[in-house]
Structure formats: structure tokens, C-alpha cells
Tab-separated table of C-alpha atoms and ligand atoms in Angstrom:
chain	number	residue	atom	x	y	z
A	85	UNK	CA	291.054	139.495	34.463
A	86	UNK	CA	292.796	136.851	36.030
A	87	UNK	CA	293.383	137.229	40.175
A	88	UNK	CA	296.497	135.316	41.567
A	89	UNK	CA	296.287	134.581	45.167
A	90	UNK	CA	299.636	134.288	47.509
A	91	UNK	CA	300.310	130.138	47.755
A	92	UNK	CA	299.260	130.572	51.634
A	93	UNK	CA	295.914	132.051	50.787
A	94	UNK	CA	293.249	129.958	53.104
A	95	UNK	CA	289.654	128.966	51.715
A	96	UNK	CA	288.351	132.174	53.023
A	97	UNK	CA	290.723	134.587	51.761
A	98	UNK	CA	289.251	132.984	48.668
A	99	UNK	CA	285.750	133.033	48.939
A	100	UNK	CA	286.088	136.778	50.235
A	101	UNK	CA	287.080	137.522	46.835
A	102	UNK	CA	284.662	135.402	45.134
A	103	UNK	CA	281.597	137.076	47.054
A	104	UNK	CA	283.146	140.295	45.778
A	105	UNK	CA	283.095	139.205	42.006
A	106	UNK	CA	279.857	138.090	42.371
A	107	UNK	CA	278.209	141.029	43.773
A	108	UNK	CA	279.522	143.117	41.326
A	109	UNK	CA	277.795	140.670	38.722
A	110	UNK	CA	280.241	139.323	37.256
A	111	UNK	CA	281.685	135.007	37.445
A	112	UNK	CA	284.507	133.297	39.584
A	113	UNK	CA	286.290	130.385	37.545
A	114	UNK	CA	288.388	128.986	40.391
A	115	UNK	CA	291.132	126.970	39.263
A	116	UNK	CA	293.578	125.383	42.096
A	117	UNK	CA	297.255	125.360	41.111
A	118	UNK	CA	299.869	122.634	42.454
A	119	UNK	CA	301.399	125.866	44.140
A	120	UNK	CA	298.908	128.506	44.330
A	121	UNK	CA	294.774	129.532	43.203
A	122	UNK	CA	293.667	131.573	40.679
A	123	UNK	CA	290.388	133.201	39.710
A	124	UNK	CA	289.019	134.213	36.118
A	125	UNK	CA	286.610	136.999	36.819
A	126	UNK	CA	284.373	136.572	33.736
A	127	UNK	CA	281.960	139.441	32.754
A	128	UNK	CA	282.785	142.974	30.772
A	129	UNK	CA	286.008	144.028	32.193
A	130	UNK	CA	285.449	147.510	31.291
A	131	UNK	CA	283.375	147.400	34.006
A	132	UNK	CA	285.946	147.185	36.708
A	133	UNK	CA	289.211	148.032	37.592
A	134	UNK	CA	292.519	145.743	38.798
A	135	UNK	CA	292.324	148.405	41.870
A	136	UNK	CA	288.997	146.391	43.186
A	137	UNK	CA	290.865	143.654	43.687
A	138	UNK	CA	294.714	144.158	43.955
A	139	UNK	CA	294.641	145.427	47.835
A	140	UNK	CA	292.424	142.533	48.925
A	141	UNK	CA	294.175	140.053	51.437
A	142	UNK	CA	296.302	137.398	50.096
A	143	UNK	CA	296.014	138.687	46.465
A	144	UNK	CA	299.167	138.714	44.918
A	145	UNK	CA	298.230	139.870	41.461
A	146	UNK	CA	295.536	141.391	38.849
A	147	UNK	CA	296.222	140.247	35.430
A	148	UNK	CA	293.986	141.849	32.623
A	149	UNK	CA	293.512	139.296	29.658
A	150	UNK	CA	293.348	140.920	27.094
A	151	UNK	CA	292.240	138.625	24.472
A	152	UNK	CA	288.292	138.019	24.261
A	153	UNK	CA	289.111	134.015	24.789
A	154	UNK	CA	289.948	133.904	28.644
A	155	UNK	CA	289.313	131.092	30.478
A	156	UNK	CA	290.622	129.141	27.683
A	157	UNK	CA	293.758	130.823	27.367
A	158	UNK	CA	297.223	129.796	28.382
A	159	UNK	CA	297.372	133.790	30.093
A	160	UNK	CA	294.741	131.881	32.788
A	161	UNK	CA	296.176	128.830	33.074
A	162	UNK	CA	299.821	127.803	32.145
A	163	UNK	CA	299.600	124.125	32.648
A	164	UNK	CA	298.527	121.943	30.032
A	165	UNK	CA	294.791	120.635	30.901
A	166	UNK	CA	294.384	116.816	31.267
A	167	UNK	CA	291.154	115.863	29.985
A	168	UNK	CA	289.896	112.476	32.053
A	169	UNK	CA	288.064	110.108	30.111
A	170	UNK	CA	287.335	107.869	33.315
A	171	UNK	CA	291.220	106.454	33.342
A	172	UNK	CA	292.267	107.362	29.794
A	173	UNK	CA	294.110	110.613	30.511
A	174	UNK	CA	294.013	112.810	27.085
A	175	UNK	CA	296.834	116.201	26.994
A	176	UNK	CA	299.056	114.621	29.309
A	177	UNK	CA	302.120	112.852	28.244
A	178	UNK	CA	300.810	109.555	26.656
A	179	UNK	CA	299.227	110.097	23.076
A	180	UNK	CA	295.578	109.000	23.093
A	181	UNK	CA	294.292	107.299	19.641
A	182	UNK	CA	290.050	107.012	18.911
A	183	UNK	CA	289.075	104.961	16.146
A	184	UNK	CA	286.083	103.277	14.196
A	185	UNK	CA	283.593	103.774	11.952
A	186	UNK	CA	282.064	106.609	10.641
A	187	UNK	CA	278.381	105.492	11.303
A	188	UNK	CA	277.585	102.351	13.896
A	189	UNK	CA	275.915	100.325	11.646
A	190	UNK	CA	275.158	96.664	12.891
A	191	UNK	CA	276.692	94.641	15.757
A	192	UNK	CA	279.148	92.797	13.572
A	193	UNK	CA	280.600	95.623	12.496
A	194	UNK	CA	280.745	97.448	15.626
A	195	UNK	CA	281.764	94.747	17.835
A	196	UNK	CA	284.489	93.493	15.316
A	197	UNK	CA	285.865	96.818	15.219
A	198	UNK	CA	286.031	97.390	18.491
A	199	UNK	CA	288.310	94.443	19.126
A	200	UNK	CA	290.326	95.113	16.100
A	201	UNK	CA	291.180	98.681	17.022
A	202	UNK	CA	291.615	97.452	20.839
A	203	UNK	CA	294.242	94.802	19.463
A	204	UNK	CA	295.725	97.723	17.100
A	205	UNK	CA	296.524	99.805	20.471
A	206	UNK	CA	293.279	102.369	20.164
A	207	UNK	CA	292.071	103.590	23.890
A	208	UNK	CA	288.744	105.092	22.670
A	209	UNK	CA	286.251	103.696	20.069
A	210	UNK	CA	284.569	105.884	17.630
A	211	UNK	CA	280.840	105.780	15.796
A	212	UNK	CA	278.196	107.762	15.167
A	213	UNK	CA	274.395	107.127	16.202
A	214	UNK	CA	272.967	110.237	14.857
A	215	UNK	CA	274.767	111.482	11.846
A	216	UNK	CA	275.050	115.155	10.368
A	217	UNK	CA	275.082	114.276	6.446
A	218	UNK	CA	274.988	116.290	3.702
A	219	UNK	CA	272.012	114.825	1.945
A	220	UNK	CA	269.264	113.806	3.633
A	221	UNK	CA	268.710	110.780	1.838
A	222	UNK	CA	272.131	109.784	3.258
A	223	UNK	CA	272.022	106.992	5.923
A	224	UNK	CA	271.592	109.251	9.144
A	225	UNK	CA	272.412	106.754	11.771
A	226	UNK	CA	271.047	104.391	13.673
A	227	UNK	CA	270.244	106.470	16.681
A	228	UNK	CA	269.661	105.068	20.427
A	229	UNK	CA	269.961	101.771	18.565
A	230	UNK	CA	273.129	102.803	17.245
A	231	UNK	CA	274.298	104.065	21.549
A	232	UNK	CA	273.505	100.504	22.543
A	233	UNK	CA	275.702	98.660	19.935
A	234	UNK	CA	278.025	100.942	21.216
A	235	UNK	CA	277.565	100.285	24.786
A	236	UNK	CA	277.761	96.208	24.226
A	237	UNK	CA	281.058	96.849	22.226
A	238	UNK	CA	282.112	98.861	25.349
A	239	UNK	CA	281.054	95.748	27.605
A	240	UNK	CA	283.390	93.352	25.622
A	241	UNK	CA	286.488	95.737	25.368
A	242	UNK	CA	286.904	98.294	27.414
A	243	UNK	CA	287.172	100.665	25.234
A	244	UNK	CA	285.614	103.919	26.147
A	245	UNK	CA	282.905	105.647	23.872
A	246	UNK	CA	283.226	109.081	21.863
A	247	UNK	CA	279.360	109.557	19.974
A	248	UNK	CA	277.937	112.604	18.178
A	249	UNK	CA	275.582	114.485	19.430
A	250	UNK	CA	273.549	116.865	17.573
A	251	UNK	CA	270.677	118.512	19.574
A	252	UNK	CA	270.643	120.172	22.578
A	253	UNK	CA	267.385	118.078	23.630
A	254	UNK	CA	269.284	114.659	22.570
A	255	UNK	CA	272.219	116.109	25.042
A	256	UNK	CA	270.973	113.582	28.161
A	257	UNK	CA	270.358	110.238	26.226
A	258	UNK	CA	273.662	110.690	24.378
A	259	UNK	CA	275.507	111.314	27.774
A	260	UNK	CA	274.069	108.195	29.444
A	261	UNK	CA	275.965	105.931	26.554
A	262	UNK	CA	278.852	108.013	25.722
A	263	UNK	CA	281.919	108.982	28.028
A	264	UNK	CA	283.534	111.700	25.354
A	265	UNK	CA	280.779	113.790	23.898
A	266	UNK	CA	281.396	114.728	19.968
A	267	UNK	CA	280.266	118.309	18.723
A	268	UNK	CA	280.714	118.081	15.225
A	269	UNK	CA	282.114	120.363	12.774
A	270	UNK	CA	278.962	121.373	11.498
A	271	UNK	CA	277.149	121.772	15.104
A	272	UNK	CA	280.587	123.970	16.339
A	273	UNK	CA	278.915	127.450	16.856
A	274	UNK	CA	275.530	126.213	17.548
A	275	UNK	CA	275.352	127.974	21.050
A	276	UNK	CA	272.199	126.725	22.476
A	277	UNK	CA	274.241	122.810	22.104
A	278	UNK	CA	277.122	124.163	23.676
A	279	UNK	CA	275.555	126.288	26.546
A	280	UNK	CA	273.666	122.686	26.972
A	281	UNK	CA	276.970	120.812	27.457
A	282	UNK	CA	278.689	123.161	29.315
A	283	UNK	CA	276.605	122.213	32.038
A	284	UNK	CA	276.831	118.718	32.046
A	285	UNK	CA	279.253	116.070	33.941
A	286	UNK	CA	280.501	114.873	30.847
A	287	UNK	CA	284.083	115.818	28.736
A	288	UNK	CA	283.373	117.172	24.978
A	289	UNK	CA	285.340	116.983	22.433
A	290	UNK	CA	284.917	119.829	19.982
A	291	UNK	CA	285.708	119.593	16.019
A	292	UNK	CA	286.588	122.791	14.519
A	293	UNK	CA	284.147	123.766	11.937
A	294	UNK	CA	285.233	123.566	8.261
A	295	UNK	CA	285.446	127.409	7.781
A	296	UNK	CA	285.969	128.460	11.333
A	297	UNK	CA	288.829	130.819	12.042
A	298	UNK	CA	291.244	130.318	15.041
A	299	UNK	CA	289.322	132.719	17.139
A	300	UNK	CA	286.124	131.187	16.117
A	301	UNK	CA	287.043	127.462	17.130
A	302	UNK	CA	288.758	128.850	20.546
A	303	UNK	CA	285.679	131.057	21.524
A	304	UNK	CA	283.356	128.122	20.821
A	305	UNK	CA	285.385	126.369	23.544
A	306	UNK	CA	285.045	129.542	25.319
A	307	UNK	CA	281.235	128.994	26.212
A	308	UNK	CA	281.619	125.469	27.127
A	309	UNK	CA	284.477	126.742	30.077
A	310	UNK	CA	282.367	129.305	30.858
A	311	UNK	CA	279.072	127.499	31.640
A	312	UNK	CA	281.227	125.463	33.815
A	313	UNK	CA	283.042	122.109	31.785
A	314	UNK	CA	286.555	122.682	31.231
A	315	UNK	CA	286.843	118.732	30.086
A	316	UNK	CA	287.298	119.786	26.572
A	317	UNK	CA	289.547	118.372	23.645
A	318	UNK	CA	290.263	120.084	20.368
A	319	UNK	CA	290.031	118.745	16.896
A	320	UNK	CA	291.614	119.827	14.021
A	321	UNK	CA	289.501	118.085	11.016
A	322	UNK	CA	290.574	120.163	8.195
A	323	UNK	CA	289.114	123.382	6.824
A	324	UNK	CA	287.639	124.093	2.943
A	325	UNK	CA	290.373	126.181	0.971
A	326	UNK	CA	290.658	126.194	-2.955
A	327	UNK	CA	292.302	122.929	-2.878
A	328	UNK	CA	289.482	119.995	-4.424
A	329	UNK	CA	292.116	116.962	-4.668
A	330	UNK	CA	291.446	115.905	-1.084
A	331	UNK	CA	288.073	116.507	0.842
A	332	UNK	CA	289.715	119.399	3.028
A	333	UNK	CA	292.692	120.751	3.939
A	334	UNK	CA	294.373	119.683	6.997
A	335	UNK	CA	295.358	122.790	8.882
A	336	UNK	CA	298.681	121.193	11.127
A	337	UNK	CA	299.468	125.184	11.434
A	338	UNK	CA	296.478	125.275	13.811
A	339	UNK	CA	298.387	122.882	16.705
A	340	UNK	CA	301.209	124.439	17.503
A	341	UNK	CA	299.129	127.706	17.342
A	342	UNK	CA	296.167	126.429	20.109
A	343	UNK	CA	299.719	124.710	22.169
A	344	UNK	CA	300.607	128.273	22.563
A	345	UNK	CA	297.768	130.015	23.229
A	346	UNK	CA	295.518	127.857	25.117
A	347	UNK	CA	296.105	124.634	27.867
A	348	UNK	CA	293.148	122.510	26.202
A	349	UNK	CA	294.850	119.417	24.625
A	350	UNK	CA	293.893	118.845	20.496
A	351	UNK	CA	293.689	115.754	18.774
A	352	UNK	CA	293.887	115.365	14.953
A	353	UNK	CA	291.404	114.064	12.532
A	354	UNK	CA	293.155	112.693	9.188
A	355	UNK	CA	290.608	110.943	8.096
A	356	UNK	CA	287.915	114.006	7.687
A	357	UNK	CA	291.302	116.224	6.904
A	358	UNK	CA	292.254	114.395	3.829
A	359	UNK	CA	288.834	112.444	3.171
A	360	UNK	CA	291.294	109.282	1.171
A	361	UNK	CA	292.452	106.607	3.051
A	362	UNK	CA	295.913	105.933	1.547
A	363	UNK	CA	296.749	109.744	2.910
A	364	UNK	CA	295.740	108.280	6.297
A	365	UNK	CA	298.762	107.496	7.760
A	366	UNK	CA	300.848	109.818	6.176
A	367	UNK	CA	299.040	112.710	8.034
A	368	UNK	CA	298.664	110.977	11.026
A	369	UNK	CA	302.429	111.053	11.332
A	370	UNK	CA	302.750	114.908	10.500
A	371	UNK	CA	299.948	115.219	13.472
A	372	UNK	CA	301.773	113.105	15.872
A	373	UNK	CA	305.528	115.129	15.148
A	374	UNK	CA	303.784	118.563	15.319
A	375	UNK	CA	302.552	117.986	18.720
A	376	UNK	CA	298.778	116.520	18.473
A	377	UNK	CA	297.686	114.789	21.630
A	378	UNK	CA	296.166	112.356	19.778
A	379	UNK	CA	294.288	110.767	17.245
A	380	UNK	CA	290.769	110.090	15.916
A	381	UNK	CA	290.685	107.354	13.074
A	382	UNK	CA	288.063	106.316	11.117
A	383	UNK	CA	288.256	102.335	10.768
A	384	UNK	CA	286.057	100.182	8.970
A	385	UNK	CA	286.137	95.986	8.476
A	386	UNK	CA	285.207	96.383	4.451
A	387	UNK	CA	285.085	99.724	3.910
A	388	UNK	CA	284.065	99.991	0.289
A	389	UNK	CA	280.519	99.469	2.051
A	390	UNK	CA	280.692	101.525	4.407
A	391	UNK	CA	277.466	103.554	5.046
A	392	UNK	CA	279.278	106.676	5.275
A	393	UNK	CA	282.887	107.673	4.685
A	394	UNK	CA	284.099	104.628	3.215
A	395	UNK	CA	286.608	106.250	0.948
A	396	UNK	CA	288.381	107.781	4.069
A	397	UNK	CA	287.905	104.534	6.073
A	398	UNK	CA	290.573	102.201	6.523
A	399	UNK	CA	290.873	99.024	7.055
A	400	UNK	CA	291.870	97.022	10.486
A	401	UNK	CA	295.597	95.974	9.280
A	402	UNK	CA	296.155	99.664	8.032
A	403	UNK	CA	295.320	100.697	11.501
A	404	UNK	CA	297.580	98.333	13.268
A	405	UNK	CA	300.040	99.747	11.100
A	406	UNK	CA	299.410	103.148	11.713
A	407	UNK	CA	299.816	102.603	15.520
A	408	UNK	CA	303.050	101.372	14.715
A	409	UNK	CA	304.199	104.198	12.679
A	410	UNK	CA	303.528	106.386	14.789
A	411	UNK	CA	305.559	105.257	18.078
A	412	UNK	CA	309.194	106.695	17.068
A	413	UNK	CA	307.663	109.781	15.754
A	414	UNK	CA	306.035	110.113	18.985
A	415	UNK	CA	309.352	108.732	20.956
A	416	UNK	CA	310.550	111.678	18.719
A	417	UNK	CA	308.916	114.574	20.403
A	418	UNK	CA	308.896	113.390	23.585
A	419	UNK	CA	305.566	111.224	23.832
A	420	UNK	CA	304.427	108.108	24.177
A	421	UNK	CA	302.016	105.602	22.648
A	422	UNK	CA	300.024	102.708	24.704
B	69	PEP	C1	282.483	112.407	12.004
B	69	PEP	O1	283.291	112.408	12.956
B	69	PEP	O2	282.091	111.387	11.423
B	69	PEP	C2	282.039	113.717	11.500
B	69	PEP	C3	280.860	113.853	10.914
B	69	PEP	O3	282.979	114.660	11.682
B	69	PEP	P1	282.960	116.225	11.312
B	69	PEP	O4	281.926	116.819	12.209
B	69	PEP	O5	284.355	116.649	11.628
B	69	PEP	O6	282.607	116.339	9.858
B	70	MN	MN1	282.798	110.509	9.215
């Protein structure tokens, strides 16, 4: 249930109320409004009653929540969250785009990407160290080698860092080099990874798993807010239906749905979504003008040898392009790009 306190409620009117939740055994998620402070009392609601709470000084109101997603939900907080990645603000009003390479593969490529996608009007750069493929005679990254090309690309751009990680016990070494922490698709409802980053200083960014329903993906977000890390972006990356033309099928339905039932922004994933290049920028478009707050892009300087996702991969002029493209749409619907 959600507890809504009077806008003149002082620090201890508040922390009454909190030693109350917590003696019963339950949590306090205390979120502080422009106007006024809310609690989420997380625990089994069954177990208590609005009554408990409703006659306690400076509580205005006892909202049950009835959906099993709550601190996630738009019922417990109604304004959009802005995730901070250091200054790059993602879920506010400007659209944020991440792009680079599937894998991190050598300094030249890293470092000439970077600068590329930097020109082309990206904020965040993308590559994986430690890579969940399919076959595991697949290149599977270059691991803390792979972190410190990123960090020197980093060094000469600016551009921030969003890295994989896959382990719970990798969780600290990825953290030191990354400042957006990737849980893949595949890694989505691997709890002991997500308990792990809940409680760490870092924001996530959480891919929806291929065959994860809407309640799934949100509830996965679900135990990374309640261990204590509401820094959390969304990502649509497609989902596996009947259709085998393009690598997945890029679920746009899904945006507008989390936009009205939860604050945490989304970003779209085309590249993943469609798994072809040329379709790319089309869907990047349809992401941008149904109200993604951003982008993640995979760019590659030759991608036809690209370790891993080359056919999905495109190529530094595309990209440029594809920034470009996107502005009026964004104009459009009342964003803004850069
Ligand atoms: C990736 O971003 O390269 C990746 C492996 O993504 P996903 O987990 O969405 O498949
Ligand atoms: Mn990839």
C-alpha cells in the first residue's frame, strides 16, 4: 500500500510511520515528491490493514496497490523517473541514443566507434566484455580486457559506458568500468543478479527477455526497486513469435503499455528487435513516434566482420543518418534529440 503524507508533514511525522512499518516487518520505500512524501510499505499486504496507518499524524491517505508490481508502478509514483547517468539524464524530455558494437573487440574498433557515434550525436557508447552467446564456440568477449578498451574510449570522448554483465560475482569489476549496467535478455529473471544489483550505486538497464510477458519484465524490475536501486531503464529488444523473417519481433505495443503503468523510462533496441540492419532505421523511427526514451544501436566500422551481430550492425554513416531521421519524429511527439 502506498501512504501519502499531508505536504507539511516534518521529518518526524515521517519516520514515526516508518518505525511503524518496520516493526510490523514489513519495508518503507520513501520517495519525496516536489509537493508532498510518500511511502511504499512493501511486504504481504494481507497482513495489515489501511486502518494501521490512516489515523496516524500527517497521513493524508492509504492507497492499496493492487497489482503485485508496486514500487514500480505509476499507482506509487505518478511522475516519470529520470534515470541519471552522471549528466546524461535518460526519461526526461531529451531522447537519449546508446550505440556501438555488439562485442568490444580491439582498440581500433572501439575507439573509432566511439568517436564516430559521438560525431553522429550518440550520448552513451555500447559493447560488450563478457558476452551471452548462443554457442559456446562463439567469440564470448574479451572480458576485463574488453572494460578497459572501453574505459580509454571513455577517456577520449566522453561518452559514458553501458557493459553487460552476467554474474552476480562479476557485479563489482563490471561496476568499476561501466556507468549503465546491462542485464541482458537472457540474464532478465536470474534473481540472485538482480538482488546483487539492486544493492549497488550504479543505474541498470534491464532488457526484457525474449519470451517474457509484461508482468514478467515489470516484476523483474520489481526486485531491483525493492532491494533499493530505482535507477532503472527498460528495454524493449523484441520477443520470439512465429514470425522467422527477422530475428524477433519488435513488440512497440509494449511502450505505450509500461508509459502507462509504470514511471521507469524504456529505451528501444532495433537492432536485436529486427536482427537486419537495413530494418534499422525504419524501427528506430516507429520507437522514437511511439514514445521510447531512447535508443540503443548497434554500430560497427565494417560490420560484415563483426565478431558478433554483424548482420544487425550498421555502419557509422547509417548511424549519422539515423540520428537525423529521427529529430522531426521526435520534434513530433514532443521530444528532443542532442
Ligand atoms: C546485446 O546487447 O548485445 C545483447 C546480447 O542483447 P540481448 O540481451 O537483448 O540479447
Ligand atoms: Mn548484440
Amino acid at each position: 500500500m502506498i501512504i501519502v503524507f499531508q505536504p507539511l508533514a516534518s521529518k518526524q511525522d515521517i519516520q514515526h510511520v516508518v518505525e511503524k512499518i518496520e516493526q510490523l516487518g514489513f519495508q518503507a520505500h520513501i520517495s519525496k515528491g516536489v509537493e508532498r512524501t510518500i511511502i511504499g510499505v512493501i511486504g504481504d499486504e494481507r497482513k495489515i490493514s489501511r486502518e494501521q496507518f490512516a489515523l496516524l499524524p500527517k497521513v493524508e491517505n492509504v492507497i492499496p496497490i493492487l497489482k503485485p508490481y508496486k514500487l514500480v508502478s505509476r499507482e506509487f509514483k505518478k511522475e516519470n523517473t529520470v534515470v541519471n547517468i552522471e549528466e546524461v539524464k535518460v526519461g526526461g524530455n531529451e531522447i537519449i541514443i546508446m550505440a556501438g558494437p555488439c562485442s568490444v573487440e580491439n582498440e581500433k574498433q572501439i575507439i573509432s566507434t566511439a568517436e564516430a557515434v559521438k560525431k553522429g550525436g550518440a550520448k552513451i557508447l555500447r559493447g560488450g566484455a563478457y558476452k551471452p552467446r548462443t554457442s559456446p564456440y562463439s567469440f564470448q568477449g574479451l572480458g576485463e580486457d574488453g572494460l578497459k578498451l572501453l574505459r580509454k574510449a571513455k577517456e577520449k570522448t566522453g561518452l559514458k559506458i553501458v557493459t553487460e554483465v552476467m554474474e552476480s560475482d562479476d557485479v563489482d569489476l563490471v561496476a568499476d568500468y561501466a556507468d549503465l549496467i546491462q542485464v541482458g535478455a537472457r540474464n532478465m529473471q536470474n534473481t540472485r543478479l538482480l538482488r546483487t544489483l539492486s544493492k549497488i550505486k550504479k543505474p541498470i538497464l534491464l532488457k526484457r527477455n525474449f519470451s517474457a510477458t509484461l508482468l514478467e519484465f515489470l516484476m523483474a524490475a520489481e526486485y531491483l526497486l525493492s532491494g533499493g536501486n530505482d535507477q532503472v531503464i527498460l528495454c524493449e529488444r523484441g520477443i520470439r513469435t512465429f514470425v522467422e523473417y527477422t530475428r524477433n519481433t519488435f513488440d512497440l505495443n509494449i511502450i505505450p503499455v509500461i508509459k502507462q503503468l509504470s514511471h521507469l523510462p524504456i529505451i528501444a533496441d532495433p537492432s536485436h528487435a529486427t536482427g537486419k540492419s537495413d530494418l534499422v532505421m525504419p524501427m528506430s523511427r516507429a520507437a522514437i513516434a511511439c514514445g521510447a526514451d531512447g535508443l540503443i544501436i548497434e554500430v560497427h566500422p565494417r560490420p560484415e566482420k563483426a565478431e558478433s551481430d554483424g548482420d544487425q550492425s550498421i555502419r557509422f554513416d547509417s548511424f549519422s543518418q539515423l540520428v537525423k531521421d529521427i529529430k522531426p519524429i521526435a520534434t513530433a511527439v514532443g521530444r528532443s534529440v542532442n
